[in-house]
XYZ file of C-alpha atoms in Angstrom:
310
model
C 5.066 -74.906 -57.125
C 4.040 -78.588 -56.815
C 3.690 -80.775 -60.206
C 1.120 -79.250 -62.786
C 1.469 -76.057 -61.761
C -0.297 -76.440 -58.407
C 1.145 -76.589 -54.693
C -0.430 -79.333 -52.768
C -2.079 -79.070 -49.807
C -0.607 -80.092 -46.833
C -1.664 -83.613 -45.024
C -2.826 -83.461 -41.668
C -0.018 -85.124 -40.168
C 2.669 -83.053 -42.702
C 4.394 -86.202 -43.203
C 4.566 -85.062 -47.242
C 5.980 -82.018 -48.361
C 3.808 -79.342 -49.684
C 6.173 -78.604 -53.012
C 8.841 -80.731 -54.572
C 10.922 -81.720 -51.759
C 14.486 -80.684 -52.853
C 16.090 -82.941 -50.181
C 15.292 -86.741 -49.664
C 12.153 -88.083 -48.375
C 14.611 -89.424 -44.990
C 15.659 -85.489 -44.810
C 12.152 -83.975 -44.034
C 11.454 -83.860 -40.586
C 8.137 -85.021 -39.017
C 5.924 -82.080 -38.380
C 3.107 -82.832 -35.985
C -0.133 -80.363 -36.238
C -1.528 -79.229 -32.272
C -3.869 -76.972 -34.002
C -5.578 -75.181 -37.172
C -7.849 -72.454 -37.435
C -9.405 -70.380 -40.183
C -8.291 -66.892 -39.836
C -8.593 -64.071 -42.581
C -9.343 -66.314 -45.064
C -5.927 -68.079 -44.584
C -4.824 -70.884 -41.704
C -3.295 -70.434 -38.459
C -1.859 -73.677 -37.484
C 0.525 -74.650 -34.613
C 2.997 -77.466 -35.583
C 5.142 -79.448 -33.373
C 8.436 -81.021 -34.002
C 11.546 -82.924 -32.974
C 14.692 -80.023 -33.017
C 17.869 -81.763 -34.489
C 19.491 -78.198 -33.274
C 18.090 -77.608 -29.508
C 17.565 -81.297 -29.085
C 13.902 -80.858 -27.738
C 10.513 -80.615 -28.896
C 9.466 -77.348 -30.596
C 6.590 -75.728 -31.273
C 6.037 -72.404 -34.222
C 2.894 -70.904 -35.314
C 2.489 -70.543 -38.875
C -0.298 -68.513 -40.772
C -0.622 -69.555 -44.219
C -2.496 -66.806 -46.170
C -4.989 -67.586 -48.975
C -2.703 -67.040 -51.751
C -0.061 -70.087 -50.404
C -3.266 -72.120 -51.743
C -1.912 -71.787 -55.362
C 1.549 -69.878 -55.104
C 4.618 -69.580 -53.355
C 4.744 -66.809 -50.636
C 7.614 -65.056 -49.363
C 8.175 -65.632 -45.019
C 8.313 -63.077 -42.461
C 9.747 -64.665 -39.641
C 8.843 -63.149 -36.006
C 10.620 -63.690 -33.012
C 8.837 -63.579 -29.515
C 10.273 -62.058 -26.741
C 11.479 -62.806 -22.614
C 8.287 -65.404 -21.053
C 6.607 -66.103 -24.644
C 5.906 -68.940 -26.450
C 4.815 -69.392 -29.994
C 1.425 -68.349 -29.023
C 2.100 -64.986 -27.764
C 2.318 -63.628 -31.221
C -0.201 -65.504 -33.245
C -3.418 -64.643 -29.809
C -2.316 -61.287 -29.402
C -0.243 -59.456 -32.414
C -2.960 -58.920 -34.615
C -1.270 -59.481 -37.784
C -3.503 -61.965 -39.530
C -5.427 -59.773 -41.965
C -2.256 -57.428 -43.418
C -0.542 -60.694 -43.935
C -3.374 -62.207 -45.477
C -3.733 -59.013 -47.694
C -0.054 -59.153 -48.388
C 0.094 -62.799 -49.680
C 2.711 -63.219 -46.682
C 3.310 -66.571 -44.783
C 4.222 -65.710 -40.689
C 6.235 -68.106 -38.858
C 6.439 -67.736 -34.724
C 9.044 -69.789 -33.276
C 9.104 -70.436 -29.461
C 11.877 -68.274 -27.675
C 14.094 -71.090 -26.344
C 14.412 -75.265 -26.014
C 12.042 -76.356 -23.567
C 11.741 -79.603 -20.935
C 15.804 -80.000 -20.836
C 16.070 -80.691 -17.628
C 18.404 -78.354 -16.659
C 19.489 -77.125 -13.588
C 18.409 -73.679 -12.827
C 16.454 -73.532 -16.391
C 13.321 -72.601 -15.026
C 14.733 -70.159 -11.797
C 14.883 -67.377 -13.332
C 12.082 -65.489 -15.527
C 14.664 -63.450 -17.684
C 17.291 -66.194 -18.314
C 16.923 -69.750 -19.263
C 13.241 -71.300 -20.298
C 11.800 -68.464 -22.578
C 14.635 -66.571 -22.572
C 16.936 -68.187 -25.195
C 18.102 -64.750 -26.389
C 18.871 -66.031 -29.756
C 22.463 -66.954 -29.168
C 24.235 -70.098 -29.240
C 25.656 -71.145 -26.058
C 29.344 -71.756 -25.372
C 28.777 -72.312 -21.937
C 27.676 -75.407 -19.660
C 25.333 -76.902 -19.267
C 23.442 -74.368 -21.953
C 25.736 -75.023 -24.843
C 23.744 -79.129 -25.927
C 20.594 -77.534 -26.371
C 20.381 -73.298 -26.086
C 20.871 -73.112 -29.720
C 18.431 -70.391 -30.194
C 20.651 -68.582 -32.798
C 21.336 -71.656 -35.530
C 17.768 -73.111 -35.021
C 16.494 -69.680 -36.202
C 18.952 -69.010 -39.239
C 19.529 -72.448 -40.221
C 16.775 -75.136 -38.651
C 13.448 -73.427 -38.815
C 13.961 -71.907 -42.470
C 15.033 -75.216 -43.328
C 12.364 -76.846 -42.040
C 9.810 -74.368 -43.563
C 10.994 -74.271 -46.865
C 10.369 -78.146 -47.122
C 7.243 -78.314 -46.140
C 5.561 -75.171 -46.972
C 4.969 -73.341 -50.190
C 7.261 -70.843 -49.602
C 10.178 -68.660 -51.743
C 13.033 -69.184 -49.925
C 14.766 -66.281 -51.426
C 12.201 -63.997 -49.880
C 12.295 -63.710 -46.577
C 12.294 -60.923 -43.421
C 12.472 -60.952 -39.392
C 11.293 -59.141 -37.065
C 10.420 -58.854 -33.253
C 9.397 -57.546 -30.051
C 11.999 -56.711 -27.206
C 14.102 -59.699 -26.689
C 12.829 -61.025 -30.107
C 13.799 -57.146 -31.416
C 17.377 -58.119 -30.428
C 17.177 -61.434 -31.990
C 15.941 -59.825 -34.974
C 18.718 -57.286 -35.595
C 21.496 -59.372 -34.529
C 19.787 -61.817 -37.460
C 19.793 -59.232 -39.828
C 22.907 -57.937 -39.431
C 25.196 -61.121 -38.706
C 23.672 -62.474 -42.607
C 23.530 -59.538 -44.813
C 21.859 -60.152 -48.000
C 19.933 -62.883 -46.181
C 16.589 -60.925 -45.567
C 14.971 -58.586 -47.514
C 13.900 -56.286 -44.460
C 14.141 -55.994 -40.615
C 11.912 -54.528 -38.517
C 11.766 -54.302 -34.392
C 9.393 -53.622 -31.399
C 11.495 -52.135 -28.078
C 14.092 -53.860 -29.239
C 17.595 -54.838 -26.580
C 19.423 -52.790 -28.603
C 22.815 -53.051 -26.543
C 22.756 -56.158 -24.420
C 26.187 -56.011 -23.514
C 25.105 -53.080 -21.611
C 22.085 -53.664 -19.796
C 20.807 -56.291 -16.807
C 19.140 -58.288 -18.921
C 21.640 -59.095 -21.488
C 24.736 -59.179 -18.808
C 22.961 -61.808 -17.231
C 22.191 -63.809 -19.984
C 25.440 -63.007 -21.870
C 27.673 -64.292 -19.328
C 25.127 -67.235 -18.331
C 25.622 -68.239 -21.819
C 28.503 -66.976 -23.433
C 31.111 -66.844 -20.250
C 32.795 -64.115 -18.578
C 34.611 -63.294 -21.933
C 32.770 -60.021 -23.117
C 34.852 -59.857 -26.390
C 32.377 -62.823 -27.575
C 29.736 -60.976 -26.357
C 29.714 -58.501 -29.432
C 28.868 -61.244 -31.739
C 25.259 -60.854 -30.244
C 24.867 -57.411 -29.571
C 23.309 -55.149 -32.345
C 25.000 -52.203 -31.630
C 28.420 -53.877 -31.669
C 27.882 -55.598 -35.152
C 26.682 -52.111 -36.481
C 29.726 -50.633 -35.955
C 31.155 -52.863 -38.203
C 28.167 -53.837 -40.930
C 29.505 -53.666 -44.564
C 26.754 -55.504 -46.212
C 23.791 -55.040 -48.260
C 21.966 -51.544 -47.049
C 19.022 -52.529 -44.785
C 16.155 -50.327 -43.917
C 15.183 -50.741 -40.190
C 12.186 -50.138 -39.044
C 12.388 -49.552 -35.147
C 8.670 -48.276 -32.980
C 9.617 -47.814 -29.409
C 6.598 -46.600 -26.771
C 7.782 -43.524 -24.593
C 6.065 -45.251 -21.836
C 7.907 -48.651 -21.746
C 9.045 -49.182 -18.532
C 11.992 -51.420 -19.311
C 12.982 -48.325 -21.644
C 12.821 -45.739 -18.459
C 15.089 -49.053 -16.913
C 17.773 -48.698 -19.002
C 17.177 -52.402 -20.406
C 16.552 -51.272 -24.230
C 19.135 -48.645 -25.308
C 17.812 -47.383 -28.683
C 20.392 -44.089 -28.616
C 22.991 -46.109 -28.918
C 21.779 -48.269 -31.600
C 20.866 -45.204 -33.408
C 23.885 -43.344 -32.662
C 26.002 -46.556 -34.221
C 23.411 -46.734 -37.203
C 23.960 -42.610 -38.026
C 27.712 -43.213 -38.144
C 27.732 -46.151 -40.372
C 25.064 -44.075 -42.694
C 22.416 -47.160 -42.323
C 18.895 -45.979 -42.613
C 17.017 -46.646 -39.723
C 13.524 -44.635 -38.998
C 13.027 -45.098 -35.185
C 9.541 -44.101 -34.246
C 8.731 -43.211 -30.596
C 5.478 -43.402 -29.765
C 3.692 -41.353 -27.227
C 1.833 -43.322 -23.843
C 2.782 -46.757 -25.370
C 4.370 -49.454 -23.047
C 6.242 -52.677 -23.644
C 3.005 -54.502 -23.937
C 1.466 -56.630 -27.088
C -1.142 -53.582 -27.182
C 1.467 -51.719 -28.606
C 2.479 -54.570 -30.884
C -0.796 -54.958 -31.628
C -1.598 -50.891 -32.649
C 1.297 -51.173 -34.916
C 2.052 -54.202 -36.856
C 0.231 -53.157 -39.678
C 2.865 -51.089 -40.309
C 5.365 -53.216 -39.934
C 3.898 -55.622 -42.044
C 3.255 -53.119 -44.855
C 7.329 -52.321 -44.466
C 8.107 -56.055 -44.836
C 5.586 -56.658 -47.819
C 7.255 -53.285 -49.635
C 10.478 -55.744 -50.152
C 9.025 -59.332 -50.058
C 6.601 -58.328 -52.683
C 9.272 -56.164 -54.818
């Protein structure tokens, strides 16, 4: 909390902190507000800022529930998936109210650097602008700024935690297809780091589907031994820290599913044999849109809050 017990307010241009910085005043990064709205009794806001990590503008959504008016809240971090922005999540998931209920704050990140000027960054929907894949690049000319993987564990929290009343000790990720990937490779490449991990059609085996071949060896090289680094059901097969409880909802009628782009067996398979709990939930007529996102991040939300709020 701030001084006297109470957590100040943010200022509309966030150039103060919104608890006792614990860094110095030269350390906080300029935040830059596009937009705040009133939502479910809490804020949804859209903040800009300068990325030390992708070297780019960035933009996240954050919705600050009611109770980050006079507490510290714990952060459930969500990450977007191939094409979206920050905004993808905060128009169309739906999630305002059971995080407002929960006492939870919600941070959106974009899902890769943007304006690089890059050659070949915007060519392709499914590799390069939105569609950082949460790794960080070895390769050129991806490696100065497609960073995805250290701005999410190590920028963005950072960044948060300074200028948001926020308990940095309690904190959880989750996602939506690409995002879903980004959110188990997260979870499982920091154990003890969050509290819970949840997914949406997640790419649960990149290394062995179009989508994360093409990306992989765009940004990692032709080198697939480096490739299992980033791929979930790789670092499963070798997870020894604290026990997670996963949380995976899959639609039966995701097309990218019937494609062979997501493969949840495997995951699961990997998961069974390591004796980590994971309740995979597939739901009947649902594809890989935010309607099914939207139908069932309450749940998710009430998963996350069952550890954030322990």
């Amino acid at each position: 909390m701030g001084r006297g017990g109470q957590v100040r307010l943010l200022t509309p241009n966030f150039s103060r902190c919104a608890c006792d910085r614990t860094e110095p005043a030269d350390k906080i990064m300029t935040l830059k507000q596009i937009s705040s709205n009133k939502c479910c009794e809490g804020l949804q806001k859209v903040i800009e800022h300068d990325s030390t990590e992708l070297k780019c503008k960035m933009k996240f959504g954050i919705y600050l529930p009611p109770k980050a008016e006079s507490s510290r809240c714990p952060v459930f971090y969500w990450l977007s998936g191939l094409t979206c922005t920050e905004q993808n999540f905060i128009t169309k998931g739906g999630y305002q109210q059971a995080a407002s209920d929960h006492g939870i704050i919600v941070v959106a990140p974009d899902t890769s650097p943007r304006g690089c000027n890059i050659d070949g960054e915007d060519e392709s929907w499914d590799f390069g602008t939105g569609a950082g894949f949460y790794v960080n690049a070895t390769e050129d000319p991806w490696k100065t700024n497609y960073r995805m993987y250290s701005y999410i564990i190590e920028e963005l929290p950072r960044l948060i935690n300074a200028n948001f009343p926020t308990d940095p000790e309690r904190i959880s990720i989750s996602g939506h297809s690409m995002g879903g990937h980004g959110a188990l490779i997260c979870a499982l490449k920091n154990p003890g780091k969050y509290k819970a991990v949840s997914a949406f059609a997640p790419i649960c085996n990149p290394m062995q589907c179009p989508w994360g071949k093409k990306a992989f060896g765009g940004y990692l090289g032709p080198d697939q031994s480096t490739w299992e680094a980033y791929d979930a059901t790789q670092l499963v097969k070798s997870y020894s820290g604290s026990q997670l409880d996963i949380l995976i909802d899959q639609g039966n009628e995701d097309q990218f599913l019937a494609a062979g782009q997501l493969l949840p067996d495997n995951f699961i398979s990997a998961c069974t044999e390591r004796k980590i709990p994971v309740v995979f939930r597939l739901q009947q007529g649902y594809d890989h849109s935010y309607f099914f996102v939207l139908t069932f991040i309450n749940d998710h939300i009430k998963h996350h809050a069952k550890y954030l709020n322990a």
